[in-house]
Amino acid sequence: MGETMGNTAILYATGLTKNTKKIAEYVAGKIGADTFNLKEITMLDLDAYDTIVFGTGIHAGSPYKPVVSFIEKNGSQLANKKIKLFISCMFSDEKGSKQCLDVADRLGISDAVYFCKKGETMNAAGVSTKVDDWIKGF
Ligand SMILES: Cc1cc2nc3c(=O)[nH]c(=O)nc-3n(C[C@H](O)[C@H](O)[C@H](O)COP(=O)(O)O)c2cc1C
């Protein structure tokens, strides 16, 4: 972790409940990454980062628009970087896994996980403990 990841940016889009933002900031705190809310940023120097982690909530089976359009617009700059995706959603089990695969496929990201609050234990930061397991694999 840290050394192997190089410079990491977490680019996320979040809704009213801010679940995705909470996860993004928690992960950033653990690995020393920079976070950017894609609904708010105007400037971002992608060259400064080796690893980009995208985070999004899900509405009606789809990732949030700012994430979709950022990836569409910056595809060539993302091509030589390590890219990861996390999804914050309400579906778990088979439904959650299928949704995660569908969304990852749509965004063209193979390294994807989902976090679902339902049935998962929360740590002190109110974040799913599965997030801790995910970070360990970075
Ligand atoms: C209108 C609406 C539609 C949703 N649709 C889905 C869905 O299709 N699949 C899913 O797993 N979660 C769905 N959710 C749950 C959110 O994706 C989940 O609560 C997520 O953590 C929200 O992240 P945010 O707080 O960053 O926006 C939906 C939530 C809302 C409010």
Coordinates of N, CA, C and O and ligand atoms in Angstrom, one line a residue:
M1 N 0.9 -1.2 0.0 CA 0.0 0.0 0.0 C 0.9 1.2 0.0 O 2.0 1.2 0.5
G2 N 0.4 2.3 -0.5 CA 1.2 3.6 -0.5 C 2.3 3.6 -1.6 O 2.1 4.1 -2.7
E3 N 3.4 2.9 -1.3 CA 4.5 2.9 -2.3 C 4.1 2.2 -3.6 O 4.4 2.7 -4.6
T4 N 3.4 1.1 -3.5 CA 3.1 0.4 -4.7 C 2.0 1.1 -5.5 O 1.9 1.0 -6.7
M5 N 1.2 1.9 -4.8 CA 0.1 2.6 -5.5 C 0.6 3.9 -6.2 O 0.0 4.4 -7.1
G6 N 1.8 4.5 -5.8 CA 2.2 5.7 -6.3 C 1.2 6.8 -5.9 O 0.5 6.7 -4.9
N7 N 1.1 7.8 -6.8 CA 0.2 8.9 -6.5 C -1.2 8.5 -6.9 O -1.4 8.1 -8.1
T8 N -2.1 8.6 -6.0 CA -3.5 8.2 -6.3 C -4.5 9.3 -6.2 O -4.4 10.1 -5.2
A9 N -5.4 9.4 -7.1 CA -6.5 10.4 -7.0 C -7.8 9.5 -7.0 O -8.0 8.6 -7.7
I10 N -8.7 9.9 -6.1 CA -10.0 9.3 -6.0 C -11.0 10.3 -6.6 O -11.2 11.4 -6.0
L11 N -11.6 10.0 -7.7 CA -12.6 10.8 -8.4 C -14.0 10.3 -8.2 O -14.2 9.1 -8.6
Y12 N -14.8 11.0 -7.5 CA -16.1 10.4 -7.2 C -17.3 11.4 -7.5 O -17.1 12.6 -7.7
A13 N -18.4 10.8 -7.6 CA -19.7 11.5 -7.7 C -20.6 11.0 -6.6 O -20.7 9.8 -6.5
T14 N -21.2 11.9 -5.9 CA -22.1 11.4 -4.8 C -23.4 12.1 -4.8 O -23.6 13.2 -5.4
G15 N -24.4 11.5 -4.2 CA -25.7 12.1 -4.1 C -26.0 12.7 -2.7 O -25.1 13.0 -2.0
L16 N -27.3 12.8 -2.4 CA -27.8 13.5 -1.2 C -27.2 12.8 0.0 O -26.9 13.5 1.0
T17 N -27.2 11.5 0.0 CA -26.8 10.8 1.2 C -25.3 10.8 1.4 O -24.8 10.4 2.5
K18 N -24.5 11.2 0.4 CA -23.1 11.3 0.4 C -22.3 10.0 0.8 O -21.2 10.1 1.4
N19 N -22.9 8.9 0.6 CA -22.2 7.6 0.9 C -20.9 7.5 0.1 O -19.9 7.0 0.7
T20 N -21.0 7.8 -1.1 CA -19.8 7.6 -2.0 C -18.7 8.6 -1.5 O -17.5 8.2 -1.5
K21 N -19.0 9.8 -1.2 CA -18.1 10.8 -0.7 C -17.4 10.3 0.6 O -16.2 10.4 0.8
K22 N -18.2 9.7 1.5 CA -17.7 9.2 2.8 C -16.7 8.1 2.5 O -15.6 8.1 3.1
I23 N -17.0 7.2 1.6 CA -16.1 6.1 1.3 C -14.8 6.7 0.7 O -13.7 6.3 1.1
A24 N -15.0 7.6 -0.3 CA -13.8 8.2 -1.0 C -12.9 8.9 0.1 O -11.6 8.6 0.0
E25 N -13.4 9.6 1.0 CA -12.6 10.3 1.9 C -11.9 9.4 2.9 O -10.8 9.6 3.4
Y26 N -12.7 8.3 3.3 CA -12.1 7.3 4.2 C -10.9 6.6 3.6 O -9.8 6.5 4.2
V27 N -11.1 6.2 2.3 CA -10.0 5.5 1.6 C -8.8 6.5 1.4 O -7.7 6.1 1.7
A28 N -9.1 7.7 1.1 CA -8.0 8.7 0.9 C -7.2 8.9 2.1 O -6.0 8.9 2.1
G29 N -7.9 8.9 3.3 CA -7.2 9.1 4.5 C -6.3 7.9 4.8 O -5.2 8.0 5.4
K30 N -6.7 6.7 4.4 CA -5.9 5.5 4.7 C -4.7 5.4 3.8 O -3.7 4.9 4.2
I31 N -4.9 5.7 2.5 CA -3.8 5.5 1.6 C -3.0 6.8 1.2 O -2.1 6.8 0.4
G32 N -3.5 7.9 1.7 CA -2.9 9.2 1.4 C -3.1 9.7 -0.1 O -2.2 10.1 -0.8
A33 N -4.4 9.5 -0.5 CA -4.7 9.9 -1.9 C -5.4 11.3 -1.8 O -5.9 11.8 -0.8
D34 N -5.5 11.9 -3.0 CA -6.2 13.2 -3.2 C -7.7 12.8 -3.6 O -7.8 11.9 -4.4
T35 N -8.7 13.5 -3.1 CA -10.0 13.3 -3.6 C -10.6 14.5 -4.4 O -10.2 15.6 -4.1
F36 N -11.4 14.1 -5.4 CA -12.0 15.2 -6.2 C -13.5 14.8 -6.4 O -13.8 13.7 -6.8
N37 N -14.4 15.7 -6.1 CA -15.8 15.6 -6.4 C -16.0 16.0 -7.8 O -15.9 17.2 -8.1
L38 N -16.4 15.0 -8.6 CA -16.5 15.3 -10.1 C -17.6 16.3 -10.4 O -17.7 16.8 -11.5
K39 N -18.5 16.5 -9.4 CA -19.6 17.5 -9.7 C -19.1 18.9 -9.4 O -19.8 19.9 -9.7
E40 N -17.9 19.0 -8.8 CA -17.5 20.3 -8.4 C -16.2 20.8 -9.0 O -15.9 21.9 -9.1
I41 N -15.3 19.8 -9.5 CA -14.0 20.2 -9.9 C -14.1 21.0 -11.3 O -14.9 20.7 -12.1
T42 N -13.2 21.9 -11.4 CA -13.0 22.5 -12.7 C -11.7 22.2 -13.4 O -11.6 22.1 -14.6
M43 N -10.7 22.0 -12.5 CA -9.3 21.6 -13.0 C -8.8 20.4 -12.3 O -8.8 20.4 -11.1
L44 N -8.2 19.5 -13.1 CA -7.5 18.4 -12.5 C -6.4 17.9 -13.4 O -6.6 17.7 -14.6
D45 N -5.2 17.8 -12.9 CA -4.0 17.4 -13.7 C -3.8 15.9 -13.5 O -3.2 15.5 -12.6
L46 N -4.4 15.2 -14.5 CA -4.3 13.7 -14.4 C -2.9 13.2 -14.5 O -2.5 12.2 -14.0
D47 N -2.0 14.0 -15.1 CA -0.6 13.6 -15.2 C 0.1 13.4 -13.9 O 1.1 12.7 -13.8
A48 N -0.4 14.0 -12.9 CA 0.2 14.0 -11.5 C -0.1 12.6 -10.9 O 0.4 12.3 -9.8
Y49 N -0.9 11.8 -11.5 CA -1.3 10.5 -10.8 C -1.1 9.3 -11.6 O -1.3 9.3 -12.8
D50 N -0.6 8.2 -10.9 CA -0.4 6.9 -11.6 C -1.7 6.1 -11.5 O -1.9 5.2 -12.3
T51 N -2.4 6.3 -10.4 CA -3.6 5.5 -10.1 C -4.8 6.4 -10.0 O -4.8 7.4 -9.2
I52 N -5.9 6.0 -10.6 CA -7.1 6.7 -10.5 C -8.2 5.8 -10.0 O -8.4 4.7 -10.6
V53 N -8.8 6.1 -8.9 CA -9.9 5.3 -8.3 C -11.2 6.1 -8.6 O -11.3 7.3 -8.1
F54 N -12.1 5.5 -9.3 CA -13.4 6.2 -9.5 C -14.4 5.6 -8.4 O -14.4 4.4 -8.1
G55 N -15.3 6.5 -8.0 CA -16.3 6.1 -7.0 C -17.7 6.7 -7.5 O -17.7 7.8 -7.9
T56 N -18.7 5.9 -7.4 CA -20.0 6.4 -7.8 C -21.1 5.7 -7.0 O -21.0 4.5 -6.7
G57 N -22.2 6.4 -6.8 CA -23.4 5.7 -6.3 C -24.2 5.2 -7.6 O -23.7 5.4 -8.7
I58 N -25.3 4.5 -7.4 CA -26.1 4.0 -8.5 C -27.5 4.4 -8.4 O -28.1 4.3 -7.3
H59 N -28.0 4.9 -9.5 CA -29.4 5.3 -9.6 C -30.0 4.5 -10.7 O -29.5 4.6 -11.8
A60 N -31.0 3.7 -10.4 CA -31.7 2.9 -11.5 C -30.7 2.1 -12.3 O -30.8 2.1 -13.6
G61 N -29.8 1.5 -11.7 CA -28.8 0.6 -12.3 C -27.7 1.3 -13.0 O -26.8 0.7 -13.5
S62 N -27.7 2.6 -13.0 CA -26.6 3.4 -13.7 C -25.7 4.2 -12.8 O -26.2 4.7 -11.7
P63 N -24.4 4.3 -13.2 CA -23.5 5.1 -12.4 C -23.9 6.6 -12.6 O -24.5 6.9 -13.6
Y64 N -23.4 7.4 -11.7 CA -23.7 8.9 -11.8 C -23.0 9.5 -13.0 O -21.9 9.2 -13.4
K65 N -23.8 10.4 -13.7 CA -23.3 11.0 -14.9 C -21.9 11.6 -14.9 O -21.2 11.5 -15.9
P66 N -21.5 12.4 -13.8 CA -20.2 13.0 -13.9 C -19.1 12.0 -14.1 O -18.1 12.3 -14.7
V67 N -19.3 10.8 -13.5 CA -18.3 9.7 -13.7 C -18.3 9.2 -15.1 O -17.2 9.1 -15.8
V68 N -19.5 9.0 -15.7 CA -19.6 8.5 -17.0 C -18.9 9.5 -18.0 O -18.1 9.1 -18.8
S69 N -19.3 10.8 -17.9 CA -18.8 11.7 -18.8 C -17.3 12.0 -18.6 O -16.6 12.2 -19.6
F70 N -16.8 12.0 -17.4 CA -15.4 12.2 -17.2 C -14.6 11.1 -17.9 O -13.6 11.4 -18.6
I71 N -15.0 9.8 -17.8 CA -14.3 8.7 -18.4 C -14.4 8.8 -19.9 O -13.4 8.6 -20.6
E72 N -15.6 9.2 -20.4 CA -15.7 9.4 -21.9 C -14.8 10.5 -22.4 O -14.1 10.3 -23.4
K73 N -14.7 11.6 -21.7 CA -13.9 12.7 -22.1 C -12.4 12.5 -22.0 O -11.6 13.1 -22.7
N74 N -12.0 11.7 -21.0 CA -10.5 11.6 -20.7 C -10.0 10.2 -20.9 O -8.9 9.8 -20.4
G75 N -10.6 9.4 -21.8 CA -10.2 8.0 -22.1 C -8.8 7.9 -22.4 O -8.1 7.0 -21.9
S76 N -8.3 8.8 -23.3 CA -6.9 8.6 -23.8 C -5.9 8.9 -22.6 O -4.9 8.2 -22.6
Q77 N -6.2 9.8 -21.8 CA -5.3 10.1 -20.7 C -5.3 9.0 -19.6 O -4.4 8.9 -18.8
L78 N -6.4 8.3 -19.6 CA -6.6 7.3 -18.5 C -5.9 5.9 -19.0 O -5.7 5.1 -18.2
A79 N -5.7 5.8 -20.3 CA -5.3 4.6 -20.9 C -4.0 3.9 -20.2 O -3.9 2.7 -20.1
N80 N -3.1 4.8 -19.8 CA -1.8 4.2 -19.3 C -1.7 4.2 -17.8 O -0.7 4.2 -17.2
K81 N -2.9 4.4 -17.2 CA -2.9 4.4 -15.7 C -3.6 3.2 -15.1 O -4.3 2.5 -15.8
K82 N -3.3 3.0 -13.8 CA -4.0 1.9 -13.1 C -5.3 2.5 -12.7 O -5.4 3.6 -12.0
I83 N -6.4 1.8 -13.1 CA -7.7 2.3 -12.8 C -8.5 1.4 -12.0 O -8.5 0.2 -12.2
K84 N -9.2 1.9 -10.9 CA -10.0 1.1 -10.1 C -11.4 1.8 -9.9 O -11.5 3.0 -10.1
L85 N -12.4 1.0 -9.6 CA -13.8 1.5 -9.5 C -14.4 0.9 -8.2 O -14.3 -0.3 -7.9
F86 N -15.0 1.8 -7.4 CA -15.9 1.3 -6.4 C -17.3 1.9 -6.5 O -17.4 3.0 -7.0
I87 N -18.2 1.1 -6.2 CA -19.6 1.4 -6.4 C -20.2 1.4 -5.0 O -20.0 0.5 -4.2
S88 N -21.0 2.4 -4.7 CA -21.8 2.5 -3.4 C -23.2 2.3 -3.8 O -23.8 3.1 -4.6
C89 N -23.8 1.2 -3.3 CA -25.2 0.9 -3.8 C -26.0 0.2 -2.7 O -25.5 0.0 -1.6
M90 N -27.2 -0.1 -3.1 CA -28.1 -0.8 -2.1 C -28.3 -2.3 -2.4 O -28.7 -3.0 -1.5
F91 N -27.9 -2.8 -3.6 CA -28.0 -4.2 -3.9 C -26.8 -4.9 -3.4 O -25.7 -4.4 -3.5
S92 N -27.1 -6.1 -2.9 CA -26.0 -7.0 -2.4 C -26.1 -8.4 -3.1 O -26.9 -8.5 -4.0
D93 N -25.3 -9.3 -2.7 CA -25.4 -10.7 -3.2 C -25.3 -10.7 -4.7 O -24.6 -10.0 -5.3
E94 N -26.1 -11.6 -5.3 CA -26.0 -11.8 -6.7 C -26.4 -10.6 -7.5 O -25.8 -10.3 -8.5
K95 N -27.5 -9.9 -7.0 CA -27.9 -8.7 -7.7 C -26.9 -7.6 -7.7 O -26.6 -7.0 -8.7
G96 N -26.2 -7.5 -6.5 CA -25.2 -6.5 -6.4 C -24.0 -6.8 -7.3 O -23.4 -5.9 -7.9
S97 N -23.6 -8.1 -7.3 CA -22.4 -8.5 -8.1 C -22.7 -8.3 -9.6 O -21.9 -7.8 -10.3
K98 N -23.9 -8.7 -10.0 CA -24.3 -8.5 -11.4 C -24.3 -7.0 -11.8 O -23.8 -6.6 -12.8
Q99 N -24.9 -6.2 -10.9 CA -24.9 -4.8 -11.2 C -23.5 -4.2 -11.3 O -23.2 -3.4 -12.2
C100 N -22.7 -4.7 -10.4 CA -21.3 -4.2 -10.4 C -20.6 -4.5 -11.7 O -19.9 -3.7 -12.3
L101 N -20.8 -5.8 -12.1 CA -20.2 -6.2 -13.4 C -20.7 -5.4 -14.6 O -19.9 -4.9 -15.4
D102 N -22.0 -5.1 -14.6 CA -22.6 -4.4 -15.7 C -22.1 -2.9 -15.7 O -21.7 -2.4 -16.8
V103 N -22.0 -2.3 -14.5 CA -21.5 -0.9 -14.5 C -20.1 -0.8 -14.8 O -19.6 0.1 -15.6
A104 N -19.3 -1.8 -14.3 CA -17.8 -1.8 -14.6 C -17.6 -2.0 -16.1 O -16.8 -1.3 -16.7
D105 N -18.4 -2.8 -16.7 CA -18.3 -3.1 -18.1 C -18.7 -1.8 -18.9 O -18.0 -1.4 -19.9
R106 N -19.7 -1.2 -18.5 CA -20.2 0.1 -19.2 C -19.1 1.2 -19.1 O -18.9 1.9 -20.0
L107 N -18.4 1.2 -18.0 CA -17.4 2.2 -17.8 C -16.0 1.8 -18.3 O -15.1 2.5 -18.4
G108 N -15.9 0.5 -18.7 CA -14.7 0.0 -19.3 C -13.6 -0.2 -18.2 O -12.4 -0.1 -18.5
I109 N -14.0 -0.5 -17.0 CA -13.0 -0.7 -15.9 C -13.2 -2.1 -15.4 O -14.3 -2.6 -15.0
S110 N -12.1 -2.9 -15.4 CA -12.2 -4.3 -15.0 C -12.0 -4.5 -13.5 O -12.5 -5.5 -12.9
D111 N -11.3 -3.6 -12.9 CA -11.0 -3.7 -11.4 C -12.1 -3.0 -10.6 O -11.9 -1.8 -10.3
A112 N -13.2 -3.7 -10.3 CA -14.3 -3.0 -9.7 C -14.8 -3.8 -8.5 O -14.8 -5.0 -8.5
V113 N -15.3 -3.1 -7.5 CA -15.9 -3.6 -6.3 C -17.2 -2.8 -6.0 O -17.3 -1.7 -6.4
Y114 N -18.1 -3.4 -5.2 CA -19.2 -2.6 -4.7 C -19.3 -2.7 -3.2 O -18.9 -3.7 -2.6
F115 N -19.8 -1.7 -2.6 CA -20.1 -1.6 -1.2 C -21.5 -1.4 -0.9 O -22.1 -0.4 -1.5
C116 N -22.2 -2.2 -0.1 CA -23.6 -2.1 0.1 C -23.7 -2.0 1.6 O -23.2 -2.9 2.3
K117 N -24.4 -1.0 2.1 CA -24.5 -0.9 3.6 C -25.4 -2.0 4.2 O -25.1 -2.4 5.3
K118 N -26.3 -2.5 3.4 CA -27.3 -3.5 4.0 C -26.5 -4.7 4.4 O -25.8 -5.3 3.6
G119 N -26.6 -5.1 5.6 CA -26.1 -6.4 6.0 C -24.6 -6.4 6.2 O -23.9 -7.4 6.5
E120 N -23.9 -5.2 6.1 CA -22.5 -5.2 6.3 C -22.2 -4.4 7.6 O -22.9 -3.4 7.9
T121 N -21.2 -4.8 8.3 CA -20.8 -4.1 9.5 C -20.1 -2.8 9.2 O -19.4 -2.7 8.2
M122 N -20.3 -1.8 10.0 CA -19.7 -0.5 9.8 C -18.5 -0.3 10.8 O -18.6 -0.7 11.9
N123 N -17.5 0.4 10.4 CA -16.4 0.7 11.3 C -16.7 2.1 11.9 O -17.8 2.6 11.7
A124 N -15.8 2.6 12.7 CA -16.0 3.8 13.5 C -16.4 5.0 12.6 O -17.1 5.9 13.0
A125 N -15.8 4.9 11.3 CA -16.1 6.0 10.4 C -17.4 5.9 9.7 O -17.8 6.7 8.9
G126 N -18.2 4.8 10.0 CA -19.5 4.6 9.4 C -19.3 4.0 8.0 O -20.2 4.1 7.2
V127 N -18.2 3.5 7.7 CA -17.9 2.9 6.4 C -17.9 1.4 6.5 O -17.4 0.8 7.5
S128 N -18.4 0.7 5.5 CA -18.4 -0.8 5.5 C -17.0 -1.3 5.8 O -16.0 -0.9 5.2
T129 N -16.9 -2.4 6.6 CA -15.6 -3.0 6.8 C -15.1 -3.7 5.6 O -13.9 -4.0 5.5
K130 N -15.9 -3.9 4.6 CA -15.4 -4.5 3.4 C -14.4 -3.5 2.7 O -13.6 -3.9 1.9
V131 N -14.6 -2.2 3.0 CA -13.7 -1.2 2.4 C -12.3 -1.4 2.9 O -11.3 -1.4 2.2
D132 N -12.2 -1.8 4.2 CA -10.9 -2.1 4.8 C -10.2 -3.2 4.1 O -9.0 -3.2 3.8
D133 N -11.0 -4.3 3.8 CA -10.4 -5.4 3.1 C -10.0 -5.1 1.7 O -8.9 -5.5 1.2
W134 N -10.7 -4.2 1.0 CA -10.4 -3.8 -0.3 C -9.1 -3.0 -0.3 O -8.2 -3.3 -1.2
I135 N -8.9 -2.1 0.6 CA -7.7 -1.3 0.7 C -6.5 -2.2 0.9 O -5.4 -1.9 0.3
K136 N -6.6 -3.2 1.7 CA -5.5 -4.1 1.9 C -5.0 -4.7 0.6 O -3.8 -5.0 0.5
G137 N -5.8 -4.9 -0.4 CA -5.4 -5.5 -1.6 C -4.8 -4.5 -2.6 O -4.5 -4.8 -3.7
F138 N -4.7 -3.2 -2.2 CA -4.2 -2.2 -3.1 C -2.7 -2.4 -3.4 O -1.9 -2.8 -2.6
Ligands
LIG1 C1 -33.5 7.2 -6.8 C2 -32.6 6.2 -6.3 C3 -32.3 5.1 -7.1 C4 -31.4 4.1 -6.7 N1 -31.2 3.0 -7.5 C5 -30.4 2.0 -7.1 C6 -30.1 0.9 -8.0 O1 -30.6 0.8 -9.1 N2 -29.2 0.0 -7.5 C7 -28.6 0.1 -6.3 O2 -27.9 -0.8 -5.9 N3 -28.8 1.1 -5.5 C8 -29.7 2.1 -5.9 N4 -29.9 3.2 -5.1 C9 -29.1 3.3 -3.8 C10 -27.9 4.2 -3.9 O3 -27.1 3.9 -5.0 C11 -27.0 4.1 -2.6 O4 -27.8 4.5 -1.5 C12 -25.7 4.8 -2.7 O5 -25.0 4.5 -1.6 C13 -25.9 6.3 -2.8 O6 -24.7 6.9 -2.9 P1 -24.5 8.5 -2.6 O7 -25.0 8.8 -1.2 O8 -23.1 8.8 -2.8 O9 -25.4 9.1 -3.7 C14 -30.8 4.2 -5.5 C15 -31.0 5.3 -4.6 C16 -31.9 6.3 -5.0 C17 -32.1 7.5 -4.2

